[in-house]
Amino acid sequence: MTEAMKGHLAMLCFSALVAGSFALGSMAANHVEPVVLNAVRFMAASVILGVAAHVVAGIPRKAFAAPWRYLLLGGSMGLYFVLMFEGLKTAEPVSAAAVFTLTPILSGMFGYLLLRQVTTARMALALAVGAVGALWVIFDASWQDVAAFEVGRGEIVYFWGCVAHAVYTPMVRLLNRGEKPVVFSFGAMVGATVLVTAAGWQKLMATEWATLPPIVWVTITYTAVMATAVTFVLLQFASLRLPSAKVMAYTYLTPTWVACWQAALGKGLPPGMVLLGVGMTVVALVLLLKDEHPG
């Protein structure tokens, strides 16, 4: 398996694990403040990644050089996750996942600005197809809503989180100084923990933990282990092997995975016309994977 293929496999797993956050997050979002949930999940994920980094790769002293890098990366991902859960208070999971599929376009833009990574004609076509499919889902397959451009508050809030997520991918390649993915992920996670905890300290202290329903703890556990610690490593791993736009192309699978998660959790599937938009995002992924350049 080539390094590029390993990067693709990492992102396939990434998209499936991320999708679980939308399904579970929508069930927990109205029971706890987003900044509180994310502060706790980042703390737990930092411990997991710290142990993993120490056991698997060791944490060399040079990894602590220029700690501002980890604050930049952690701030980016911390903002993304907080705005995601804020958006899920009102946005439907599949609709929010569709907003997430706009990230590759943003990532491609930041990839050019920061790394001068050029988007090919095929990649541009794929991004356009995926964007149309995403908008079709976001507007609930309604031409009237498209014409009126009526987007829900949750989707708008989450979009700004996706902007923060998009800049993260090229920043990984820009700021990495040879650190192994798990070590670099640990640094970024600590940065996210510090910033989100500081921002939500008062709400953390005011939270009545004993009264929180089980779904909150299930969501915190899943997001800390699978959708944070594991996906951080997968994203770092892939970002060092694939162009930014291709890394984020796998977000096009997220609405499909979310629909599967929703069905598995007994929430049913979206209407057929909405699924048409989901299908377009899969077409966009296939187009991107057939890009003219290897990797």
CSV table of N, CA and C in Angstrom, one decimal, residues 64-208:
chain,number,residue,atom,x,y,z
A,64,PHE,N,8.2,20.2,21.7
A,64,PHE,CA,7.6,21.4,22.5
A,64,PHE,C,8.1,22.7,21.9
A,65,ALA,N,8.9,22.7,20.9
A,65,ALA,CA,9.4,23.9,20.3
A,65,ALA,C,8.2,24.7,19.7
A,66,ALA,N,8.2,26.0,19.8
A,66,ALA,CA,7.2,26.8,19.2
A,66,ALA,C,5.8,26.4,19.6
A,67,PRO,N,5.4,26.4,20.9
A,67,PRO,CA,4.1,25.9,21.3
A,67,PRO,C,2.9,26.7,20.7
A,68,TRP,N,3.2,27.9,20.2
A,68,TRP,CA,2.2,28.7,19.6
A,68,TRP,C,1.5,27.9,18.4
A,69,ARG,N,2.2,27.0,17.8
A,69,ARG,CA,1.7,26.2,16.7
A,69,ARG,C,0.5,25.4,17.2
A,70,TYR,N,0.6,24.8,18.4
A,70,TYR,CA,-0.5,24.0,19.0
A,70,TYR,C,-1.7,24.8,19.4
A,71,LEU,N,-1.4,26.1,19.8
A,71,LEU,CA,-2.5,26.9,20.1
A,71,LEU,C,-3.3,27.3,18.9
A,72,LEU,N,-2.6,27.6,17.8
A,72,LEU,CA,-3.3,27.9,16.5
A,72,LEU,C,-4.1,26.7,16.0
A,73,LEU,N,-3.5,25.5,16.0
A,73,LEU,CA,-4.3,24.4,15.6
A,73,LEU,C,-5.4,24.0,16.5
A,74,GLY,N,-5.1,24.1,17.8
A,74,GLY,CA,-6.1,23.8,18.8
A,74,GLY,C,-7.3,24.8,18.8
A,75,GLY,N,-6.9,26.0,18.6
A,75,GLY,CA,-8.0,27.1,18.5
A,75,GLY,C,-8.9,26.8,17.3
A,76,SER,N,-8.3,26.4,16.2
A,76,SER,CA,-9.1,26.1,15.0
A,76,SER,C,-10.0,25.0,15.2
A,77,MET,N,-9.6,23.9,15.7
A,77,MET,CA,-10.4,22.7,15.9
A,77,MET,C,-11.4,22.9,17.1
A,78,GLY,N,-11.0,23.6,18.1
A,78,GLY,CA,-11.8,23.9,19.3
A,78,GLY,C,-13.0,24.7,18.8
A,79,LEU,N,-12.8,25.8,18.0
A,79,LEU,CA,-13.9,26.6,17.5
A,79,LEU,C,-14.8,25.8,16.6
A,80,TYR,N,-14.2,24.9,15.8
A,80,TYR,CA,-15.1,24.1,14.9
A,80,TYR,C,-16.0,23.2,15.8
A,81,PHE,N,-15.5,22.5,16.8
A,81,PHE,CA,-16.4,21.6,17.5
A,81,PHE,C,-17.4,22.3,18.4
A,82,VAL,N,-17.1,23.5,19.0
A,82,VAL,CA,-18.0,24.2,19.8
A,82,VAL,C,-19.2,24.7,18.9
A,83,LEU,N,-18.8,25.3,17.7
A,83,LEU,CA,-19.9,25.8,16.8
A,83,LEU,C,-20.7,24.6,16.2
A,84,MET,N,-20.1,23.5,16.0
A,84,MET,CA,-20.8,22.3,15.5
A,84,MET,C,-21.9,21.9,16.5
A,85,PHE,N,-21.6,21.8,17.8
A,85,PHE,CA,-22.7,21.4,18.7
A,85,PHE,C,-23.7,22.5,19.0
A,86,GLU,N,-23.2,23.8,18.8
A,86,GLU,CA,-24.2,24.9,18.9
A,86,GLU,C,-25.2,24.8,17.7
A,87,GLY,N,-24.6,24.5,16.6
A,87,GLY,CA,-25.5,24.4,15.4
A,87,GLY,C,-26.5,23.2,15.5
A,88,LEU,N,-26.0,22.1,16.1
A,88,LEU,CA,-26.8,20.9,16.2
A,88,LEU,C,-28.0,21.1,17.1
A,89,LYS,N,-28.1,22.2,17.9
A,89,LYS,CA,-29.2,22.5,18.7
A,89,LYS,C,-30.5,22.6,17.9
A,90,THR,N,-30.3,23.1,16.6
A,90,THR,CA,-31.5,23.3,15.8
A,90,THR,C,-31.4,22.7,14.4
A,91,ALA,N,-30.2,22.4,13.9
A,91,ALA,CA,-30.0,21.8,12.6
A,91,ALA,C,-30.2,20.3,12.7
A,92,GLU,N,-30.8,19.7,11.6
A,92,GLU,CA,-31.0,18.3,11.5
A,92,GLU,C,-29.6,17.7,11.2
A,93,PRO,N,-29.3,16.5,11.8
A,93,PRO,CA,-27.9,15.9,11.6
A,93,PRO,C,-27.5,15.8,10.1
A,94,VAL,N,-28.4,15.3,9.2
A,94,VAL,CA,-28.0,15.2,7.8
A,94,VAL,C,-27.8,16.5,7.2
A,95,SER,N,-28.6,17.5,7.5
A,95,SER,CA,-28.4,18.9,7.0
A,95,SER,C,-27.1,19.5,7.5
A,96,ALA,N,-26.7,19.3,8.7
A,96,ALA,CA,-25.5,19.8,9.3
A,96,ALA,C,-24.3,19.1,8.6
A,97,ALA,N,-24.5,17.8,8.3
A,97,ALA,CA,-23.4,17.0,7.6
A,97,ALA,C,-23.2,17.6,6.2
A,98,ALA,N,-24.3,18.0,5.6
A,98,ALA,CA,-24.2,18.6,4.3
A,98,ALA,C,-23.4,19.9,4.3
A,99,VAL,N,-23.6,20.7,5.4
A,99,VAL,CA,-22.8,21.9,5.5
A,99,VAL,C,-21.3,21.5,5.6
A,100,PHE,N,-21.1,20.5,6.3
A,100,PHE,CA,-19.7,20.0,6.4
A,100,PHE,C,-19.0,19.7,5.1
A,101,THR,N,-19.9,19.3,4.1
A,101,THR,CA,-19.3,19.0,2.8
A,101,THR,C,-18.9,20.2,2.0
A,102,LEU,N,-19.2,21.4,2.5
A,102,LEU,CA,-18.7,22.6,1.9
A,102,LEU,C,-17.2,22.8,2.3
A,103,THR,N,-16.7,22.1,3.3
A,103,THR,CA,-15.4,22.3,3.8
A,103,THR,C,-14.3,22.1,2.7
A,104,PRO,N,-14.4,21.1,1.8
A,104,PRO,CA,-13.4,21.0,0.8
A,104,PRO,C,-13.1,22.2,-0.1
A,105,ILE,N,-14.2,22.9,-0.4
A,105,ILE,CA,-14.0,24.2,-1.2
A,105,ILE,C,-13.2,25.2,-0.4
A,106,LEU,N,-13.5,25.3,0.9
A,106,LEU,CA,-12.8,26.2,1.8
A,106,LEU,C,-11.4,25.8,2.0
A,107,SER,N,-11.2,24.5,2.1
A,107,SER,CA,-9.9,23.9,2.4
A,107,SER,C,-9.0,24.1,1.2
A,108,GLY,N,-9.6,23.9,0.0
A,108,GLY,CA,-8.8,24.2,-1.2
A,108,GLY,C,-8.4,25.6,-1.3
A,109,MET,N,-9.2,26.5,-0.9
A,109,MET,CA,-8.9,28.0,-0.9
A,109,MET,C,-7.7,28.2,0.0
A,110,PHE,N,-7.8,27.7,1.2
A,110,PHE,CA,-6.8,27.9,2.2
A,110,PHE,C,-5.5,27.2,1.8
A,111,GLY,N,-5.6,26.0,1.2
A,111,GLY,CA,-4.5,25.3,0.7
A,111,GLY,C,-3.7,26.1,-0.3
A,112,TYR,N,-4.4,26.8,-1.2
A,112,TYR,CA,-3.7,27.7,-2.1
A,112,TYR,C,-3.1,28.9,-1.5
A,113,LEU,N,-3.8,29.5,-0.5
A,113,LEU,CA,-3.3,30.7,0.1
A,113,LEU,C,-2.1,30.4,1.0
A,114,LEU,N,-2.1,29.3,1.7
A,114,LEU,CA,-1.0,29.0,2.6
A,114,LEU,C,0.1,28.1,2.0
A,115,LEU,N,-0.3,27.2,1.1
A,115,LEU,CA,0.7,26.3,0.5
A,115,LEU,C,0.9,26.4,-1.0
A,116,ARG,N,0.1,27.2,-1.6
A,116,ARG,CA,0.1,27.4,-3.1
A,116,ARG,C,-0.3,26.0,-3.7
A,117,GLN,N,-1.1,25.2,-3.1
A,117,GLN,CA,-1.6,24.0,-3.7
A,117,GLN,C,-2.7,24.4,-4.7
A,118,VAL,N,-2.5,23.9,-6.0
A,118,VAL,CA,-3.4,24.3,-7.1
A,118,VAL,C,-4.5,23.2,-7.3
A,119,THR,N,-5.7,23.7,-7.4
A,119,THR,CA,-6.8,22.8,-7.7
A,119,THR,C,-7.0,22.5,-9.2
A,120,THR,N,-7.0,21.3,-9.6
A,120,THR,CA,-7.1,20.9,-11.0
A,120,THR,C,-8.5,21.1,-11.5
A,121,ALA,N,-8.7,21.0,-12.8
A,121,ALA,CA,-10.1,21.2,-13.4
A,121,ALA,C,-11.0,20.1,-12.9
A,122,ARG,N,-10.5,18.8,-12.8
A,122,ARG,CA,-11.4,17.8,-12.3
A,122,ARG,C,-11.8,18.0,-10.8
A,123,MET,N,-10.8,18.4,-10.0
A,123,MET,CA,-11.1,18.7,-8.6
A,123,MET,C,-12.1,19.8,-8.5
A,124,ALA,N,-12.0,20.9,-9.4
A,124,ALA,CA,-12.9,22.0,-9.3
A,124,ALA,C,-14.3,21.5,-9.7
A,125,LEU,N,-14.4,20.6,-10.7
A,125,LEU,CA,-15.7,20.1,-11.0
A,125,LEU,C,-16.3,19.3,-9.9
A,126,ALA,N,-15.5,18.4,-9.3
A,126,ALA,CA,-16.0,17.6,-8.1
A,126,ALA,C,-16.5,18.5,-7.0
A,127,LEU,N,-15.7,19.6,-6.7
A,127,LEU,CA,-16.1,20.5,-5.6
A,127,LEU,C,-17.4,21.1,-5.9
A,128,ALA,N,-17.6,21.5,-7.2
A,128,ALA,CA,-18.9,22.1,-7.6
A,128,ALA,C,-20.1,21.2,-7.5
A,129,VAL,N,-19.9,19.9,-7.9
A,129,VAL,CA,-20.9,18.9,-7.8
A,129,VAL,C,-21.3,18.7,-6.3
A,130,GLY,N,-20.2,18.5,-5.5
A,130,GLY,CA,-20.5,18.3,-4.1
A,130,GLY,C,-21.2,19.5,-3.4
A,131,ALA,N,-20.8,20.7,-3.8
A,131,ALA,CA,-21.4,21.9,-3.2
A,131,ALA,C,-22.9,22.0,-3.6
A,132,VAL,N,-23.2,21.6,-4.9
A,132,VAL,CA,-24.7,21.6,-5.3
A,132,VAL,C,-25.4,20.6,-4.5
A,133,GLY,N,-24.9,19.4,-4.4
A,133,GLY,CA,-25.5,18.3,-3.6
A,133,GLY,C,-25.7,18.8,-2.1
A,134,ALA,N,-24.7,19.4,-1.6
A,134,ALA,CA,-24.8,19.9,-0.2
A,134,ALA,C,-25.9,20.9,0.0
A,135,LEU,N,-25.9,21.9,-0.9
A,135,LEU,CA,-27.0,22.9,-0.8
A,135,LEU,C,-28.4,22.3,-1.0
A,136,TRP,N,-28.5,21.3,-1.8
A,136,TRP,CA,-29.8,20.6,-2.0
A,136,TRP,C,-30.3,20.0,-0.7
A,137,VAL,N,-29.4,19.4,0.0
A,137,VAL,CA,-29.7,18.8,1.3
A,137,VAL,C,-30.0,19.9,2.4
A,138,ILE,N,-29.1,21.0,2.4
A,138,ILE,CA,-29.3,22.0,3.4
A,138,ILE,C,-30.6,22.7,3.2
A,139,PHE,N,-31.1,22.9,2.0
A,139,PHE,CA,-32.4,23.6,1.7
A,139,PHE,C,-33.5,22.6,1.7
A,140,ASP,N,-33.2,21.3,2.2
A,140,ASP,CA,-34.3,20.3,2.3
A,140,ASP,C,-35.0,20.0,1.0
A,141,ALA,N,-34.2,20.0,-0.1
A,141,ALA,CA,-34.7,19.7,-1.4
A,141,ALA,C,-35.9,20.6,-1.8
A,142,SER,N,-35.9,21.8,-1.4
A,142,SER,CA,-37.1,22.7,-1.6
A,142,SER,C,-36.6,23.9,-2.5
A,143,TRP,N,-37.1,24.0,-3.7
A,143,TRP,CA,-36.8,25.1,-4.6
A,143,TRP,C,-37.2,26.4,-4.0
A,144,GLN,N,-38.4,26.4,-3.3
A,144,GLN,CA,-38.8,27.6,-2.7
A,144,GLN,C,-37.8,28.2,-1.7
A,145,ASP,N,-37.3,27.2,-0.8
A,145,ASP,CA,-36.3,27.6,0.1
A,145,ASP,C,-35.0,28.1,-0.5
A,146,VAL,N,-34.6,27.5,-1.7
A,146,VAL,CA,-33.4,27.9,-2.4
A,146,VAL,C,-33.6,29.3,-2.9
A,147,ALA,N,-34.8,29.6,-3.5
A,147,ALA,CA,-35.1,30.9,-4.1
A,147,ALA,C,-35.1,32.0,-3.0
A,148,ALA,N,-35.6,31.6,-1.9
A,148,ALA,CA,-35.7,32.6,-0.8
A,148,ALA,C,-34.4,32.6,0.0
A,149,PHE,N,-33.5,31.7,-0.3
A,149,PHE,CA,-32.2,31.5,0.4
A,149,PHE,C,-32.5,31.5,2.0
A,150,GLU,N,-33.4,30.7,2.4
A,150,GLU,CA,-33.7,30.6,3.8
A,150,GLU,C,-32.9,29.5,4.4
A,151,VAL,N,-31.8,29.9,5.1
A,151,VAL,CA,-31.0,28.9,5.8
A,151,VAL,C,-31.2,29.0,7.3
A,152,GLY,N,-31.3,27.8,7.9
A,152,GLY,CA,-31.5,27.8,9.4
A,152,GLY,C,-30.4,28.4,10.2
A,153,ARG,N,-30.7,28.9,11.4
A,153,ARG,CA,-29.6,29.4,12.2
A,153,ARG,C,-28.5,28.4,12.5
A,154,GLY,N,-29.0,27.2,12.8
A,154,GLY,CA,-28.0,26.1,13.1
A,154,GLY,C,-27.0,25.9,12.0
A,155,GLU,N,-27.5,25.9,10.8
A,155,GLU,CA,-26.6,25.7,9.6
A,155,GLU,C,-25.6,26.8,9.5
A,156,ILE,N,-26.1,28.0,9.7
A,156,ILE,CA,-25.2,29.2,9.6
A,156,ILE,C,-24.1,29.2,10.6
A,157,VAL,N,-24.5,28.9,11.9
A,157,VAL,CA,-23.5,28.8,13.0
A,157,VAL,C,-22.5,27.7,12.6
A,158,TYR,N,-22.9,26.6,12.2
A,158,TYR,CA,-22.0,25.5,11.9
A,158,TYR,C,-21.1,25.8,10.7
A,159,PHE,N,-21.6,26.6,9.7
A,159,PHE,CA,-20.8,26.9,8.6
A,159,PHE,C,-19.5,27.6,9.0
A,160,TRP,N,-19.6,28.5,10.0
A,160,TRP,CA,-18.4,29.3,10.5
A,160,TRP,C,-17.5,28.3,11.2
A,161,GLY,N,-18.0,27.3,11.8
A,161,GLY,CA,-17.2,26.3,12.4
A,161,GLY,C,-16.4,25.5,11.3
A,162,CYS,N,-17.1,25.3,10.2
A,162,CYS,CA,-16.4,24.6,9.1
A,162,CYS,C,-15.3,25.4,8.4
A,163,VAL,N,-15.5,26.7,8.5
A,163,VAL,CA,-14.4,27.6,8.0
A,163,VAL,C,-13.1,27.4,8.9
A,164,ALA,N,-13.3,27.3,10.2
A,164,ALA,CA,-12.2,27.0,11.1
A,164,ALA,C,-11.6,25.7,10.8
A,165,HIS,N,-12.4,24.7,10.5
A,165,HIS,CA,-12.0,23.3,10.2
A,165,HIS,C,-11.1,23.3,9.0
A,166,ALA,N,-11.6,24.1,8.0
A,166,ALA,CA,-10.9,24.1,6.7
A,166,ALA,C,-9.5,24.6,6.7
A,167,VAL,N,-9.3,25.6,7.5
A,167,VAL,CA,-7.9,26.2,7.6
A,167,VAL,C,-7.0,25.3,8.4
A,168,TYR,N,-7.6,24.4,9.2
A,168,TYR,CA,-6.7,23.4,10.0
A,168,TYR,C,-5.9,22.5,9.1
A,169,THR,N,-6.5,22.0,8.0
A,169,THR,CA,-5.8,21.0,7.2
A,169,THR,C,-4.5,21.5,6.6
A,170,PRO,N,-4.5,22.6,5.9
A,170,PRO,CA,-3.2,23.1,5.4
A,170,PRO,C,-2.3,23.6,6.4
A,171,MET,N,-2.8,24.1,7.6
A,171,MET,CA,-1.9,24.5,8.7
A,171,MET,C,-1.1,23.4,9.3
A,172,VAL,N,-1.7,22.1,9.2
A,172,VAL,CA,-1.0,21.0,9.7
A,172,VAL,C,0.3,20.8,8.9
A,173,ARG,N,0.2,20.9,7.6
A,173,ARG,CA,1.4,20.7,6.8
A,173,ARG,C,2.4,21.9,6.9
A,174,LEU,N,1.8,23.1,7.1
A,174,LEU,CA,2.6,24.3,7.2
A,174,LEU,C,3.4,24.3,8.5
A,175,LEU,N,2.8,23.9,9.6
A,175,LEU,CA,3.4,24.0,10.9
A,175,LEU,C,4.1,22.8,11.4
A,176,ASN,N,3.9,21.7,10.8
A,176,ASN,CA,4.6,20.4,11.3
A,176,ASN,C,6.1,20.5,11.0
A,177,ARG,N,6.9,20.2,12.0
A,177,ARG,CA,8.3,20.3,11.9
A,177,ARG,C,9.0,18.9,12.0
A,178,GLY,N,8.3,17.9,11.5
A,178,GLY,CA,8.8,16.6,11.5
A,178,GLY,C,8.2,15.7,12.6
A,179,GLU,N,7.3,16.3,13.4
A,179,GLU,CA,6.7,15.5,14.5
A,179,GLU,C,5.8,14.4,13.9
A,180,LYS,N,5.8,13.3,14.6
A,180,LYS,CA,4.9,12.2,14.2
A,180,LYS,C,3.5,12.6,14.4
A,181,PRO,N,2.6,12.0,13.6
A,181,PRO,CA,1.1,12.4,13.7
A,181,PRO,C,0.6,12.4,15.1
A,182,VAL,N,0.8,11.3,15.8
A,182,VAL,CA,0.2,11.2,17.1
A,182,VAL,C,0.8,12.2,18.1
A,183,VAL,N,2.0,12.5,18.0
A,183,VAL,CA,2.7,13.5,18.8
A,183,VAL,C,2.1,14.9,18.5
A,184,PHE,N,2.1,15.2,17.2
A,184,PHE,CA,1.6,16.5,16.8
A,184,PHE,C,0.1,16.7,17.1
A,185,SER,N,-0.7,15.6,17.0
A,185,SER,CA,-2.1,15.6,17.4
A,185,SER,C,-2.2,15.9,18.9
A,186,PHE,N,-1.4,15.3,19.7
A,186,PHE,CA,-1.4,15.5,21.1
A,186,PHE,C,-1.2,17.0,21.4
A,187,GLY,N,-0.2,17.6,20.8
A,187,GLY,CA,0.0,19.0,21.0
A,187,GLY,C,-1.2,19.9,20.7
A,188,ALA,N,-1.8,19.6,19.5
A,188,ALA,CA,-2.9,20.4,19.1
A,188,ALA,C,-4.1,20.1,20.0
A,189,MET,N,-4.3,18.9,20.5
A,189,MET,CA,-5.4,18.6,21.4
A,189,MET,C,-5.2,19.4,22.8
A,190,VAL,N,-4.0,19.4,23.3
A,190,VAL,CA,-3.7,20.2,24.5
A,190,VAL,C,-4.0,21.6,24.3
A,191,GLY,N,-3.6,22.2,23.1
A,191,GLY,CA,-4.0,23.5,22.8
A,191,GLY,C,-5.5,23.8,22.8
A,192,ALA,N,-6.2,22.9,22.2
A,192,ALA,CA,-7.7,23.0,22.1
A,192,ALA,C,-8.2,22.9,23.5
A,193,THR,N,-7.7,22.0,24.4
A,193,THR,CA,-8.2,21.9,25.7
A,193,THR,C,-8.0,23.2,26.5
A,194,VAL,N,-6.8,23.7,26.4
A,194,VAL,CA,-6.5,25.0,27.2
A,194,VAL,C,-7.5,26.1,26.8
A,195,LEU,N,-7.6,26.3,25.5
A,195,LEU,CA,-8.4,27.4,25.0
A,195,LEU,C,-9.9,27.2,25.3
A,196,VAL,N,-10.5,26.0,25.0
A,196,VAL,CA,-11.9,25.8,25.2
A,196,VAL,C,-12.2,25.8,26.7
A,197,THR,N,-11.4,25.2,27.5
A,197,THR,CA,-11.6,25.2,29.0
A,197,THR,C,-11.6,26.6,29.5
A,198,ALA,N,-10.6,27.4,29.1
A,198,ALA,CA,-10.6,28.8,29.5
A,198,ALA,C,-11.8,29.6,29.1
A,199,ALA,N,-12.3,29.4,27.9
A,199,ALA,CA,-13.4,30.1,27.4
A,199,ALA,C,-14.7,29.7,28.1
A,200,GLY,N,-14.8,28.4,28.6
A,200,GLY,CA,-16.0,27.9,29.2
A,200,GLY,C,-15.9,27.6,30.7
A,201,TRP,N,-14.9,28.2,31.3
A,201,TRP,CA,-14.7,27.9,32.7
A,201,TRP,C,-15.9,28.1,33.6
A,202,GLN,N,-16.5,29.3,33.5
A,202,GLN,CA,-17.6,29.6,34.4
A,202,GLN,C,-18.8,28.6,34.1
A,203,LYS,N,-19.1,28.3,32.9
A,203,LYS,CA,-20.1,27.3,32.6
A,203,LYS,C,-19.8,25.9,33.0
A,204,LEU,N,-18.5,25.6,33.0
A,204,LEU,CA,-18.0,24.3,33.5
A,204,LEU,C,-18.3,24.2,35.0
A,205,MET,N,-18.0,25.2,35.7
A,205,MET,CA,-18.2,25.2,37.2
A,205,MET,C,-19.7,25.2,37.5
A,206,ALA,N,-20.6,25.8,36.7
A,206,ALA,CA,-22.0,25.9,36.9
A,206,ALA,C,-22.8,24.7,36.5
A,207,THR,N,-22.2,23.8,35.8
A,207,THR,CA,-22.9,22.6,35.2
A,207,THR,C,-23.2,21.6,36.4
A,208,GLU,N,-24.5,21.2,36.4
A,208,GLU,CA,-24.9,20.2,37.4
A,208,GLU,C,-24.7,18.8,36.8
